[in-house]
Amino acid sequence: DAKTTQPNSMESNEEEPVHLPCNHSTISGTDYIHWYRQLPSQGPEYVIHGLTSNVNNRMASLAIAEDRKSSTLILHRATLRDAAVYYCILSDPNSGYALNFGKGTSLLVTP
Amino acid sequence: DTAVSQTPKYLVTQMGNDKSIKCEQNLGHDTMYWYKQDSKKFLKIMFSYNNKELIINETVPNRFSPKSPDKAHLNLHINSLELGDSAVYFCASSQERRLGYTFGSGTRLTVV
């Protein structure tokens, strides 16, 4: 399975942008890049996903490097409610697109 | 509300008992999953069903048996519960497996 590497933790001030990095140097051409987050005592929540092109939705933006070996989740304006563990996950057709969660990045947002 | 719902939310039981956790989704998705999150917070996939057929079966003790009566339901039955089964179990569903999953709010199982 292709693996991802994320920082254990990051900190941001409220109302500032946050860039959460993810390295996936062994990504294959058919792997999708997914981002999920898990707020305390809740189930994981879908944030965004992409294959090759950058993606935007109401929650965040996903910037994918040209070689696809890294990606960055961008929260444009962090709020206290964005404090969560953020997971960068690769899914591939050979494993039935199963999502295998790693340790993720714990994001702390301070007022 | 459209969602993935799990029952019960909390389950405390003694070692050796048999218990079930139920999951239902009203999103019209064709694939459902069970995940386990242990005390170290690692989320691991256990099973996946697509249109009532088992498609993913990770290395899980055979005391765990998923059952999918229809594509909107995926229940998890656990026999002879052990202390190490204590965890939070999450159900999820997706329309196409390569797209986003919707997770339930979890069932916290405590085996005493």
JSON list of C-alpha atoms in Angstrom, two decimals:
[
{"chain": "A", "resi": 1, "resn": "ASP", "atom": "CA", "xyz": [0.00, 0.00, 0.00]},
{"chain": "A", "resi": 2, "resn": "ALA", "atom": "CA", "xyz": [1.14, 3.51, -0.75]},
{"chain": "A", "resi": 3, "resn": "LYS", "atom": "CA", "xyz": [1.78, 5.37, 2.49]},
{"chain": "A", "resi": 4, "resn": "THR", "atom": "CA", "xyz": [1.49, 8.98, 3.55]},
{"chain": "A", "resi": 5, "resn": "THR", "atom": "CA", "xyz": [3.59, 11.06, 5.91]},
{"chain": "A", "resi": 6, "resn": "GLN", "atom": "CA", "xyz": [2.14, 13.97, 7.87]},
{"chain": "A", "resi": 7, "resn": "PRO", "atom": "CA", "xyz": [3.43, 16.09, 10.76]},
{"chain": "A", "resi": 8, "resn": "ASN", "atom": "CA", "xyz": [2.13, 14.88, 14.10]},
{"chain": "A", "resi": 9, "resn": "SER", "atom": "CA", "xyz": [0.76, 18.27, 15.04]},
{"chain": "A", "resi": 10, "resn": "MET", "atom": "CA", "xyz": [0.34, 21.82, 13.85]},
{"chain": "A", "resi": 11, "resn": "GLU", "atom": "CA", "xyz": [-0.90, 24.99, 15.41]},
{"chain": "A", "resi": 12, "resn": "SER", "atom": "CA", "xyz": [-2.73, 27.92, 13.87]},
{"chain": "A", "resi": 13, "resn": "ASN", "atom": "CA", "xyz": [-4.29, 31.15, 14.97]},
{"chain": "A", "resi": 14, "resn": "GLU", "atom": "CA", "xyz": [-7.98, 31.64, 14.49]},
{"chain": "A", "resi": 15, "resn": "GLU", "atom": "CA", "xyz": [-9.00, 33.35, 11.23]},
{"chain": "A", "resi": 16, "resn": "GLU", "atom": "CA", "xyz": [-5.64, 32.64, 9.60]},
{"chain": "A", "resi": 17, "resn": "PRO", "atom": "CA", "xyz": [-5.07, 30.23, 6.70]},
{"chain": "A", "resi": 18, "resn": "VAL", "atom": "CA", "xyz": [-3.72, 26.77, 7.49]},
{"chain": "A", "resi": 19, "resn": "HIS", "atom": "CA", "xyz": [-1.64, 24.64, 5.15]},
{"chain": "A", "resi": 20, "resn": "LEU", "atom": "CA", "xyz": [-1.53, 20.98, 6.15]},
{"chain": "A", "resi": 21, "resn": "PRO", "atom": "CA", "xyz": [1.16, 19.07, 4.22]},
{"chain": "A", "resi": 22, "resn": "CYS", "atom": "CA", "xyz": [1.20, 15.43, 3.20]},
{"chain": "A", "resi": 23, "resn": "ASN", "atom": "CA", "xyz": [3.95, 13.46, 1.49]},
{"chain": "A", "resi": 24, "resn": "HIS", "atom": "CA", "xyz": [3.14, 10.40, -0.57]},
{"chain": "A", "resi": 25, "resn": "SER", "atom": "CA", "xyz": [6.25, 9.72, -2.59]},
{"chain": "A", "resi": 26, "resn": "THR", "atom": "CA", "xyz": [5.24, 6.16, -3.55]},
{"chain": "A", "resi": 27, "resn": "ILE", "atom": "CA", "xyz": [1.85, 7.15, -4.96]},
{"chain": "A", "resi": 28, "resn": "SER", "atom": "CA", "xyz": [0.76, 5.27, -8.07]},
{"chain": "A", "resi": 29, "resn": "GLY", "atom": "CA", "xyz": [-1.04, 6.72, -11.06]},
{"chain": "A", "resi": 30, "resn": "THR", "atom": "CA", "xyz": [-4.44, 5.36, -10.01]},
{"chain": "A", "resi": 31, "resn": "ASP", "atom": "CA", "xyz": [-4.31, 6.42, -6.34]},
{"chain": "A", "resi": 32, "resn": "TYR", "atom": "CA", "xyz": [-6.80, 9.01, -5.20]},
{"chain": "A", "resi": 33, "resn": "ILE", "atom": "CA", "xyz": [-5.75, 11.48, -2.48]},
{"chain": "A", "resi": 34, "resn": "HIS", "atom": "CA", "xyz": [-8.34, 11.83, 0.26]},
{"chain": "A", "resi": 35, "resn": "TRP", "atom": "CA", "xyz": [-8.50, 14.13, 3.27]},
{"chain": "A", "resi": 36, "resn": "TYR", "atom": "CA", "xyz": [-10.67, 13.42, 6.26]},
{"chain": "A", "resi": 37, "resn": "ARG", "atom": "CA", "xyz": [-10.85, 15.01, 9.66]},
{"chain": "A", "resi": 38, "resn": "GLN", "atom": "CA", "xyz": [-11.99, 13.73, 13.02]},
{"chain": "A", "resi": 39, "resn": "LEU", "atom": "CA", "xyz": [-13.26, 16.10, 15.67]},
{"chain": "A", "resi": 40, "resn": "PRO", "atom": "CA", "xyz": [-13.06, 14.93, 19.29]},
{"chain": "A", "resi": 41, "resn": "SER", "atom": "CA", "xyz": [-15.55, 12.16, 20.07]},
{"chain": "A", "resi": 42, "resn": "GLN", "atom": "CA", "xyz": [-16.93, 12.13, 16.53]},
{"chain": "A", "resi": 43, "resn": "GLY", "atom": "CA", "xyz": [-16.64, 9.95, 13.47]},
{"chain": "A", "resi": 44, "resn": "PRO", "atom": "CA", "xyz": [-14.31, 10.90, 10.63]},
{"chain": "A", "resi": 45, "resn": "GLU", "atom": "CA", "xyz": [-15.67, 13.52, 8.28]},
{"chain": "A", "resi": 46, "resn": "TYR", "atom": "CA", "xyz": [-14.92, 13.76, 4.57]},
{"chain": "A", "resi": 47, "resn": "VAL", "atom": "CA", "xyz": [-13.12, 16.98, 3.65]},
{"chain": "A", "resi": 48, "resn": "ILE", "atom": "CA", "xyz": [-11.96, 16.71, 0.06]},
{"chain": "A", "resi": 49, "resn": "HIS", "atom": "CA", "xyz": [-10.35, 14.38, -2.46]},
{"chain": "A", "resi": 50, "resn": "GLY", "atom": "CA", "xyz": [-8.60, 14.58, -5.79]},
{"chain": "A", "resi": 51, "resn": "LEU", "atom": "CA", "xyz": [-6.61, 12.67, -8.37]},
{"chain": "A", "resi": 52, "resn": "THR", "atom": "CA", "xyz": [-4.38, 15.05, -10.33]},
{"chain": "A", "resi": 53, "resn": "SER", "atom": "CA", "xyz": [-5.86, 18.53, -10.41]},
{"chain": "A", "resi": 54, "resn": "ASN", "atom": "CA", "xyz": [-6.32, 20.97, -7.55]},
{"chain": "A", "resi": 55, "resn": "VAL", "atom": "CA", "xyz": [-9.77, 20.85, -6.01]},
{"chain": "A", "resi": 56, "resn": "ASN", "atom": "CA", "xyz": [-11.89, 23.36, -4.15]},
{"chain": "A", "resi": 57, "resn": "ASN", "atom": "CA", "xyz": [-15.04, 22.89, -2.12]},
{"chain": "A", "resi": 58, "resn": "ARG", "atom": "CA", "xyz": [-16.86, 24.78, 0.60]},
{"chain": "A", "resi": 59, "resn": "MET", "atom": "CA", "xyz": [-14.67, 23.30, 3.32]},
{"chain": "A", "resi": 60, "resn": "ALA", "atom": "CA", "xyz": [-11.18, 23.49, 1.90]},
{"chain": "A", "resi": 61, "resn": "SER", "atom": "CA", "xyz": [-8.85, 23.43, -1.07]},
{"chain": "A", "resi": 62, "resn": "LEU", "atom": "CA", "xyz": [-6.55, 20.61, -2.10]},
{"chain": "A", "resi": 63, "resn": "ALA", "atom": "CA", "xyz": [-3.32, 21.48, -3.85]},
{"chain": "A", "resi": 64, "resn": "ILE", "atom": "CA", "xyz": [-1.63, 18.52, -5.53]},
{"chain": "A", "resi": 65, "resn": "ALA", "atom": "CA", "xyz": [1.99, 18.75, -6.61]},
{"chain": "A", "resi": 66, "resn": "GLU", "atom": "CA", "xyz": [2.68, 18.27, -10.30]},
{"chain": "A", "resi": 67, "resn": "ASP", "atom": "CA", "xyz": [4.50, 14.98, -9.64]},
{"chain": "A", "resi": 68, "resn": "ARG", "atom": "CA", "xyz": [1.72, 13.95, -7.21]},
{"chain": "A", "resi": 69, "resn": "LYS", "atom": "CA", "xyz": [4.27, 13.04, -4.55]},
{"chain": "A", "resi": 70, "resn": "SER", "atom": "CA", "xyz": [2.85, 15.55, -2.12]},
{"chain": "A", "resi": 71, "resn": "SER", "atom": "CA", "xyz": [-0.32, 17.48, -1.47]},
{"chain": "A", "resi": 72, "resn": "THR", "atom": "CA", "xyz": [-1.49, 20.26, 0.80]},
{"chain": "A", "resi": 73, "resn": "LEU", "atom": "CA", "xyz": [-4.86, 20.75, 2.41]},
{"chain": "A", "resi": 74, "resn": "ILE", "atom": "CA", "xyz": [-5.66, 24.43, 2.73]},
{"chain": "A", "resi": 75, "resn": "LEU", "atom": "CA", "xyz": [-8.15, 25.77, 5.23]},
{"chain": "A", "resi": 76, "resn": "HIS", "atom": "CA", "xyz": [-8.62, 29.34, 4.13]},
{"chain": "A", "resi": 77, "resn": "ARG", "atom": "CA", "xyz": [-9.66, 30.76, 7.45]},
{"chain": "A", "resi": 78, "resn": "ALA", "atom": "CA", "xyz": [-9.29, 28.54, 10.49]},
{"chain": "A", "resi": 79, "resn": "THR", "atom": "CA", "xyz": [-11.96, 28.60, 13.17]},
{"chain": "A", "resi": 80, "resn": "LEU", "atom": "CA", "xyz": [-11.96, 26.98, 16.58]},
{"chain": "A", "resi": 81, "resn": "ARG", "atom": "CA", "xyz": [-14.30, 24.33, 15.15]},
{"chain": "A", "resi": 82, "resn": "ASP", "atom": "CA", "xyz": [-11.56, 23.25, 12.74]},
{"chain": "A", "resi": 83, "resn": "ALA", "atom": "CA", "xyz": [-9.49, 21.84, 15.61]},
{"chain": "A", "resi": 84, "resn": "ALA", "atom": "CA", "xyz": [-9.32, 18.14, 14.75]},
{"chain": "A", "resi": 85, "resn": "VAL", "atom": "CA", "xyz": [-7.06, 15.36, 13.54]},
{"chain": "A", "resi": 86, "resn": "TYR", "atom": "CA", "xyz": [-6.62, 15.62, 9.77]},
{"chain": "A", "resi": 87, "resn": "TYR", "atom": "CA", "xyz": [-5.87, 12.48, 7.81]},
{"chain": "A", "resi": 88, "resn": "CYS", "atom": "CA", "xyz": [-4.30, 12.32, 4.36]},
{"chain": "A", "resi": 89, "resn": "ILE", "atom": "CA", "xyz": [-5.11, 8.94, 2.79]},
{"chain": "A", "resi": 90, "resn": "LEU", "atom": "CA", "xyz": [-4.43, 7.27, -0.54]},
{"chain": "A", "resi": 91, "resn": "SER", "atom": "CA", "xyz": [-6.95, 4.88, -1.99]},
{"chain": "A", "resi": 92, "resn": "ASP", "atom": "CA", "xyz": [-6.25, 2.59, -4.90]},
{"chain": "A", "resi": 93, "resn": "PRO", "atom": "CA", "xyz": [-8.37, 0.24, -7.01]},
{"chain": "A", "resi": 94, "resn": "ASN", "atom": "CA", "xyz": [-6.23, -2.79, -6.09]},
{"chain": "A", "resi": 95, "resn": "SER", "atom": "CA", "xyz": [-7.43, -2.58, -2.51]},
{"chain": "A", "resi": 96, "resn": "GLY", "atom": "CA", "xyz": [-11.02, -1.81, -3.43]},
{"chain": "A", "resi": 97, "resn": "TYR", "atom": "CA", "xyz": [-10.40, 1.88, -2.71]},
{"chain": "A", "resi": 98, "resn": "ALA", "atom": "CA", "xyz": [-10.31, 1.07, 1.01]},
{"chain": "A", "resi": 99, "resn": "LEU", "atom": "CA", "xyz": [-9.31, 3.98, 3.19]},
{"chain": "A", "resi": 100, "resn": "ASN", "atom": "CA", "xyz": [-6.43, 3.05, 5.49]},
{"chain": "A", "resi": 101, "resn": "PHE", "atom": "CA", "xyz": [-6.00, 5.79, 8.07]},
{"chain": "A", "resi": 102, "resn": "GLY", "atom": "CA", "xyz": [-2.59, 6.74, 9.43]},
{"chain": "A", "resi": 103, "resn": "LYS", "atom": "CA", "xyz": [-1.79, 8.85, 12.47]},
{"chain": "A", "resi": 104, "resn": "GLY", "atom": "CA", "xyz": [-2.85, 12.14, 10.91]},
{"chain": "A", "resi": 105, "resn": "THR", "atom": "CA", "xyz": [-2.03, 15.70, 11.96]},
{"chain": "A", "resi": 106, "resn": "SER", "atom": "CA", "xyz": [-3.56, 17.08, 15.11]},
{"chain": "A", "resi": 107, "resn": "LEU", "atom": "CA", "xyz": [-4.47, 20.69, 14.39]},
{"chain": "A", "resi": 108, "resn": "LEU", "atom": "CA", "xyz": [-4.73, 23.09, 17.29]},
{"chain": "A", "resi": 109, "resn": "VAL", "atom": "CA", "xyz": [-6.47, 26.40, 16.63]},
{"chain": "A", "resi": 110, "resn": "THR", "atom": "CA", "xyz": [-5.93, 29.16, 19.16]},
{"chain": "A", "resi": 111, "resn": "PRO", "atom": "CA", "xyz": [-8.03, 32.29, 19.55]},
{"chain": "B", "resi": 1, "resn": "ASP", "atom": "CA", "xyz": [-31.92, 13.49, 8.27]},
{"chain": "B", "resi": 2, "resn": "THR", "atom": "CA", "xyz": [-29.86, 11.62, 5.72]},
{"chain": "B", "resi": 3, "resn": "ALA", "atom": "CA", "xyz": [-27.07, 9.88, 7.53]},
{"chain": "B", "resi": 4, "resn": "VAL", "atom": "CA", "xyz": [-25.29, 6.78, 8.68]},
{"chain": "B", "resi": 5, "resn": "SER", "atom": "CA", "xyz": [-26.75, 5.77, 12.02]},
{"chain": "B", "resi": 6, "resn": "GLN", "atom": "CA", "xyz": [-25.37, 3.24, 14.46]},
{"chain": "B", "resi": 7, "resn": "THR", "atom": "CA", "xyz": [-26.95, 1.67, 17.50]},
{"chain": "B", "resi": 8, "resn": "PRO", "atom": "CA", "xyz": [-26.20, 1.49, 20.30]},
{"chain": "B", "resi": 9, "resn": "LYS", "atom": "CA", "xyz": [-23.97, 4.49, 20.93]},
{"chain": "B", "resi": 10, "resn": "TYR", "atom": "CA", "xyz": [-22.50, 2.92, 24.05]},
{"chain": "B", "resi": 11, "resn": "LEU", "atom": "CA", "xyz": [-22.21, -0.75, 24.93]},
{"chain": "B", "resi": 12, "resn": "VAL", "atom": "CA", "xyz": [-20.77, -2.13, 28.15]},
{"chain": "B", "resi": 13, "resn": "THR", "atom": "CA", "xyz": [-20.66, -5.89, 28.46]},
{"chain": "B", "resi": 14, "resn": "GLN", "atom": "CA", "xyz": [-18.83, -8.71, 30.18]},
{"chain": "B", "resi": 15, "resn": "MET", "atom": "CA", "xyz": [-16.15, -10.90, 28.71]},
{"chain": "B", "resi": 16, "resn": "GLY", "atom": "CA", "xyz": [-17.51, -13.92, 26.94]},
{"chain": "B", "resi": 17, "resn": "ASN", "atom": "CA", "xyz": [-20.81, -12.34, 25.94]},
{"chain": "B", "resi": 18, "resn": "ASP", "atom": "CA", "xyz": [-22.10, -12.06, 22.37]},
{"chain": "B", "resi": 19, "resn": "LYS", "atom": "CA", "xyz": [-23.24, -8.64, 21.14]},
{"chain": "B", "resi": 20, "resn": "SER", "atom": "CA", "xyz": [-24.36, -6.92, 17.95]},
{"chain": "B", "resi": 21, "resn": "ILE", "atom": "CA", "xyz": [-23.98, -3.42, 16.62]},
{"chain": "B", "resi": 22, "resn": "LYS", "atom": "CA", "xyz": [-26.40, -2.22, 13.98]},
{"chain": "B", "resi": 23, "resn": "CYS", "atom": "CA", "xyz": [-25.77, 0.22, 11.15]},
{"chain": "B", "resi": 24, "resn": "GLU", "atom": "CA", "xyz": [-28.16, 1.76, 8.69]},
{"chain": "B", "resi": 25, "resn": "GLN", "atom": "CA", "xyz": [-27.63, 4.31, 5.95]},
{"chain": "B", "resi": 26, "resn": "ASN", "atom": "CA", "xyz": [-30.37, 6.18, 4.09]},
{"chain": "B", "resi": 27, "resn": "LEU", "atom": "CA", "xyz": [-28.04, 7.79, 1.57]},
{"chain": "B", "resi": 28, "resn": "GLY", "atom": "CA", "xyz": [-28.68, 5.22, -1.15]},
{"chain": "B", "resi": 29, "resn": "HIS", "atom": "CA", "xyz": [-25.02, 4.18, -1.09]},
{"chain": "B", "resi": 30, "resn": "ASP", "atom": "CA", "xyz": [-24.05, 0.78, -2.40]},
{"chain": "B", "resi": 31, "resn": "THR", "atom": "CA", "xyz": [-20.99, 0.11, -0.22]},
{"chain": "B", "resi": 32, "resn": "MET", "atom": "CA", "xyz": [-20.76, -0.09, 3.56]},
{"chain": "B", "resi": 33, "resn": "TYR", "atom": "CA", "xyz": [-17.82, -0.54, 5.93]},
{"chain": "B", "resi": 34, "resn": "TRP", "atom": "CA", "xyz": [-16.89, -1.31, 9.50]},
{"chain": "B", "resi": 35, "resn": "TYR", "atom": "CA", "xyz": [-13.87, 0.36, 11.08]},
{"chain": "B", "resi": 36, "resn": "LYS", "atom": "CA", "xyz": [-12.32, -0.11, 14.52]},
{"chain": "B", "resi": 37, "resn": "GLN", "atom": "CA", "xyz": [-10.59, 2.70, 16.42]},
{"chain": "B", "resi": 38, "resn": "ASP", "atom": "CA", "xyz": [-8.52, 1.46, 19.32]},
{"chain": "B", "resi": 39, "resn": "SER", "atom": "CA", "xyz": [-7.27, 3.27, 22.40]},
{"chain": "B", "resi": 40, "resn": "LYS", "atom": "CA", "xyz": [-4.30, 4.64, 20.46]},
{"chain": "B", "resi": 41, "resn": "LYS", "atom": "CA", "xyz": [-6.77, 6.23, 18.05]},
{"chain": "B", "resi": 42, "resn": "PHE", "atom": "CA", "xyz": [-5.72, 4.22, 15.00]},
{"chain": "B", "resi": 43, "resn": "LEU", "atom": "CA", "xyz": [-8.62, 3.64, 12.60]},
{"chain": "B", "resi": 44, "resn": "LYS", "atom": "CA", "xyz": [-8.48, 0.26, 10.88]},
{"chain": "B", "resi": 45, "resn": "ILE", "atom": "CA", "xyz": [-10.83, -1.11, 8.29]},
{"chain": "B", "resi": 46, "resn": "MET", "atom": "CA", "xyz": [-12.41, -4.42, 9.21]},
{"chain": "B", "resi": 47, "resn": "PHE", "atom": "CA", "xyz": [-14.97, -5.25, 6.53]},
{"chain": "B", "resi": 48, "resn": "SER", "atom": "CA", "xyz": [-16.58, -3.83, 3.44]},
{"chain": "B", "resi": 49, "resn": "TYR", "atom": "CA", "xyz": [-19.76, -4.90, 1.68]},
{"chain": "B", "resi": 50, "resn": "ASN", "atom": "CA", "xyz": [-20.87, -3.86, -1.78]},
{"chain": "B", "resi": 51, "resn": "ASN", "atom": "CA", "xyz": [-24.53, -4.56, -2.58]},
{"chain": "B", "resi": 52, "resn": "LYS", "atom": "CA", "xyz": [-24.67, -7.17, 0.18]},
{"chain": "B", "resi": 53, "resn": "GLU", "atom": "CA", "xyz": [-21.48, -8.91, -0.99]},
{"chain": "B", "resi": 54, "resn": "LEU", "atom": "CA", "xyz": [-18.33, -9.03, 1.13]},
{"chain": "B", "resi": 55, "resn": "ILE", "atom": "CA", "xyz": [-15.49, -7.32, -0.76]},
{"chain": "B", "resi": 56, "resn": "ILE", "atom": "CA", "xyz": [-12.97, -6.50, 1.97]},
{"chain": "B", "resi": 57, "resn": "ASN", "atom": "CA", "xyz": [-12.22, -8.78, 4.89]},
{"chain": "B", "resi": 58, "resn": "GLU", "atom": "CA", "xyz": [-9.14, -7.69, 6.76]},
{"chain": "B", "resi": 59, "resn": "THR", "atom": "CA", "xyz": [-7.33, -9.85, 9.30]},
{"chain": "B", "resi": 60, "resn": "VAL", "atom": "CA", "xyz": [-10.04, -9.88, 11.93]},
{"chain": "B", "resi": 61, "resn": "PRO", "atom": "CA", "xyz": [-10.76, -12.72, 14.39]},
{"chain": "B", "resi": 62, "resn": "ASN", "atom": "CA", "xyz": [-13.58, -14.93, 13.14]},
{"chain": "B", "resi": 63, "resn": "ARG", "atom": "CA", "xyz": [-15.47, -14.02, 16.31]},
{"chain": "B", "resi": 64, "resn": "PHE", "atom": "CA", "xyz": [-16.44, -10.93, 14.30]},
{"chain": "B", "resi": 65, "resn": "SER", "atom": "CA", "xyz": [-19.11, -11.59, 11.70]},
{"chain": "B", "resi": 66, "resn": "PRO", "atom": "CA", "xyz": [-20.67, -8.89, 9.53]},
{"chain": "B", "resi": 67, "resn": "LYS", "atom": "CA", "xyz": [-24.14, -9.38, 8.15]},
{"chain": "B", "resi": 68, "resn": "SER", "atom": "CA", "xyz": [-25.78, -7.33, 5.42]},
{"chain": "B", "resi": 69, "resn": "PRO", "atom": "CA", "xyz": [-29.50, -8.09, 5.03]},
{"chain": "B", "resi": 70, "resn": "ASP", "atom": "CA", "xyz": [-29.80, -5.41, 2.35]},
{"chain": "B", "resi": 71, "resn": "LYS", "atom": "CA", "xyz": [-27.57, -2.70, 0.94]},
{"chain": "B", "resi": 72, "resn": "ALA", "atom": "CA", "xyz": [-28.81, -0.15, 3.47]},
{"chain": "B", "resi": 73, "resn": "HIS", "atom": "CA", "xyz": [-27.81, -2.20, 6.51]},
{"chain": "B", "resi": 74, "resn": "LEU", "atom": "CA", "xyz": [-24.55, -3.68, 7.74]},
{"chain": "B", "resi": 75, "resn": "ASN", "atom": "CA", "xyz": [-24.57, -5.19, 11.20]},
{"chain": "B", "resi": 76, "resn": "LEU", "atom": "CA", "xyz": [-21.60, -6.43, 13.18]},
{"chain": "B", "resi": 77, "resn": "HIS", "atom": "CA", "xyz": [-21.94, -9.42, 15.47]},
{"chain": "B", "resi": 78, "resn": "ILE", "atom": "CA", "xyz": [-19.20, -10.25, 17.93]},
{"chain": "B", "resi": 79, "resn": "ASN", "atom": "CA", "xyz": [-19.01, -13.59, 19.72]},
{"chain": "B", "resi": 80, "resn": "SER", "atom": "CA", "xyz": [-17.14, -14.39, 22.94]},
{"chain": "B", "resi": 81, "resn": "LEU", "atom": "CA", "xyz": [-16.12, -10.81, 23.61]},
{"chain": "B", "resi": 82, "resn": "GLU", "atom": "CA", "xyz": [-12.60, -10.21, 24.93]},
{"chain": "B", "resi": 83, "resn": "LEU", "atom": "CA", "xyz": [-11.06, -7.28, 26.78]},
{"chain": "B", "resi": 84, "resn": "GLY", "atom": "CA", "xyz": [-9.08, -6.36, 23.66]},
{"chain": "B", "resi": 85, "resn": "ASP", "atom": "CA", "xyz": [-12.29, -5.83, 21.71]},
{"chain": "B", "resi": 86, "resn": "SER", "atom": "CA", "xyz": [-12.89, -2.63, 23.66]},
{"chain": "B", "resi": 87, "resn": "ALA", "atom": "CA", "xyz": [-12.78, 0.17, 21.10]},
{"chain": "B", "resi": 88, "resn": "VAL", "atom": "CA", "xyz": [-14.94, 2.56, 19.14]},
{"chain": "B", "resi": 89, "resn": "TYR", "atom": "CA", "xyz": [-16.50, 0.93, 16.09]},
{"chain": "B", "resi": 90, "resn": "PHE", "atom": "CA", "xyz": [-17.48, 3.11, 13.15]},
{"chain": "B", "resi": 91, "resn": "CYS", "atom": "CA", "xyz": [-19.77, 2.25, 10.30]},
{"chain": "B", "resi": 92, "resn": "ALA", "atom": "CA", "xyz": [-19.41, 4.09, 6.99]},
{"chain": "B", "resi": 93, "resn": "SER", "atom": "CA", "xyz": [-20.88, 4.09, 3.51]},
{"chain": "B", "resi": 94, "resn": "SER", "atom": "CA", "xyz": [-19.98, 5.36, 0.07]},
{"chain": "B", "resi": 95, "resn": "GLN", "atom": "CA", "xyz": [-21.68, 5.60, -3.28]},
{"chain": "B", "resi": 96, "resn": "GLU", "atom": "CA", "xyz": [-18.63, 4.74, -5.31]},
{"chain": "B", "resi": 97, "resn": "ARG", "atom": "CA", "xyz": [-15.67, 3.33, -3.46]},
{"chain": "B", "resi": 98, "resn": "ARG", "atom": "CA", "xyz": [-13.25, 5.83, -4.96]},
{"chain": "B", "resi": 99, "resn": "LEU", "atom": "CA", "xyz": [-15.32, 8.74, -3.66]},
{"chain": "B", "resi": 100, "resn": "GLY", "atom": "CA", "xyz": [-15.94, 10.11, -0.20]},
{"chain": "B", "resi": 101, "resn": "TYR", "atom": "CA", "xyz": [-17.16, 8.02, 2.70]},
{"chain": "B", "resi": 102, "resn": "THR", "atom": "CA", "xyz": [-19.84, 9.07, 5.20]},
{"chain": "B", "resi": 103, "resn": "PHE", "atom": "CA", "xyz": [-19.15, 7.82, 8.71]},
{"chain": "B", "resi": 104, "resn": "GLY", "atom": "CA", "xyz": [-21.51, 7.17, 11.57]},
{"chain": "B", "resi": 105, "resn": "SER", "atom": "CA", "xyz": [-20.92, 8.66, 15.00]},
{"chain": "B", "resi": 106, "resn": "GLY", "atom": "CA", "xyz": [-19.51, 5.44, 16.41]},
{"chain": "B", "resi": 107, "resn": "THR", "atom": "CA", "xyz": [-20.31, 2.79, 19.01]},
{"chain": "B", "resi": 108, "resn": "ARG", "atom": "CA", "xyz": [-18.09, 2.76, 22.07]},
{"chain": "B", "resi": 109, "resn": "LEU", "atom": "CA", "xyz": [-17.74, -0.86, 23.17]},
{"chain": "B", "resi": 110, "resn": "THR", "atom": "CA", "xyz": [-16.33, -1.55, 26.62]},
{"chain": "B", "resi": 111, "resn": "VAL", "atom": "CA", "xyz": [-15.67, -5.13, 27.65]},
{"chain": "B", "resi": 112, "resn": "VAL", "atom": "CA", "xyz": [-15.23, -5.66, 31.39]}
]
